[in-house]
Amino acid sequence: EEGEGEGEGEGRKRKRKKRRRRRRRRRRKKKKKKKKKKKKKKKKKKKKKKKKT
């Protein structure tokens, strides 16, 4: 009866659901540094001259 886990007393102890321990660690809030966005330089497209035929 004991090994089954269904029985009263000893076996019953075993049947207990595992309680998931949730550990909440409070971290100090870090201030986010704002990243400066680099402006992308636009490449000038060279216009192809059409050859007159």
CSV table of C-alpha atoms in Angstrom, one decimal:
chain,number,residue,atom,x,y,z
A,1,GLU,CA,0.0,0.0,0.0
A,2,GLU,CA,2.8,2.4,0.9
A,3,GLY,CA,4.6,2.1,-2.4
A,4,GLU,CA,1.5,2.8,-4.4
A,5,GLY,CA,1.2,6.3,-3.3
A,6,GLU,CA,-2.6,6.1,-3.0
A,7,GLY,CA,-2.7,4.7,0.6
A,8,GLU,CA,-3.5,6.8,3.6
A,9,GLY,CA,-0.7,8.1,5.8
A,10,GLU,CA,2.7,7.5,4.4
A,11,GLY,CA,1.7,7.0,0.8
A,12,ARG,CA,-0.4,10.1,0.8
A,13,LYS,CA,2.5,12.2,1.7
A,14,ARG,CA,4.2,11.3,-1.6
A,15,LYS,CA,1.2,12.3,-3.7
A,16,ARG,CA,1.6,15.9,-2.9
A,17,LYS,CA,1.9,18.1,-6.0
A,18,LYS,CA,5.2,19.8,-6.5
A,19,ARG,CA,4.7,23.4,-5.8
A,20,ARG,CA,6.6,25.5,-8.2
A,21,ARG,CA,8.6,28.0,-6.3
A,22,ARG,CA,8.4,31.4,-7.9
A,23,ARG,CA,11.3,33.5,-6.8
A,24,ARG,CA,10.7,37.1,-7.6
A,25,ARG,CA,14.0,39.0,-7.5
A,26,ARG,CA,13.5,42.6,-7.4
A,27,ARG,CA,16.1,44.3,-9.4
A,28,ARG,CA,16.8,47.9,-9.3
A,29,LYS,CA,15.4,49.5,-12.4
A,30,LYS,CA,18.1,50.4,-14.7
A,31,LYS,CA,17.7,53.7,-16.5
A,32,LYS,CA,17.8,53.0,-20.2
A,33,LYS,CA,20.3,55.1,-22.0
A,34,LYS,CA,18.9,56.6,-25.2
A,35,LYS,CA,20.9,55.6,-28.1
A,36,LYS,CA,21.6,58.4,-30.5
A,37,LYS,CA,20.5,57.4,-34.0
A,38,LYS,CA,23.1,57.9,-36.6
A,39,LYS,CA,21.8,59.6,-39.6
A,40,LYS,CA,22.4,57.6,-42.7
A,41,LYS,CA,23.9,59.4,-45.5
A,42,LYS,CA,21.9,59.0,-48.6
A,43,LYS,CA,23.9,58.0,-51.6
A,44,LYS,CA,23.2,60.1,-54.6
A,45,LYS,CA,22.2,58.0,-57.5
A,46,LYS,CA,23.9,58.8,-60.7
A,47,LYS,CA,21.4,59.3,-63.4
A,48,LYS,CA,22.2,57.4,-66.5
A,49,LYS,CA,22.1,59.6,-69.5
A,50,LYS,CA,20.2,58.1,-72.4
A,51,LYS,CA,22.1,58.0,-75.6
A,52,LYS,CA,20.1,59.6,-78.4
A,53,THR,CA,20.1,57.4,-81.4
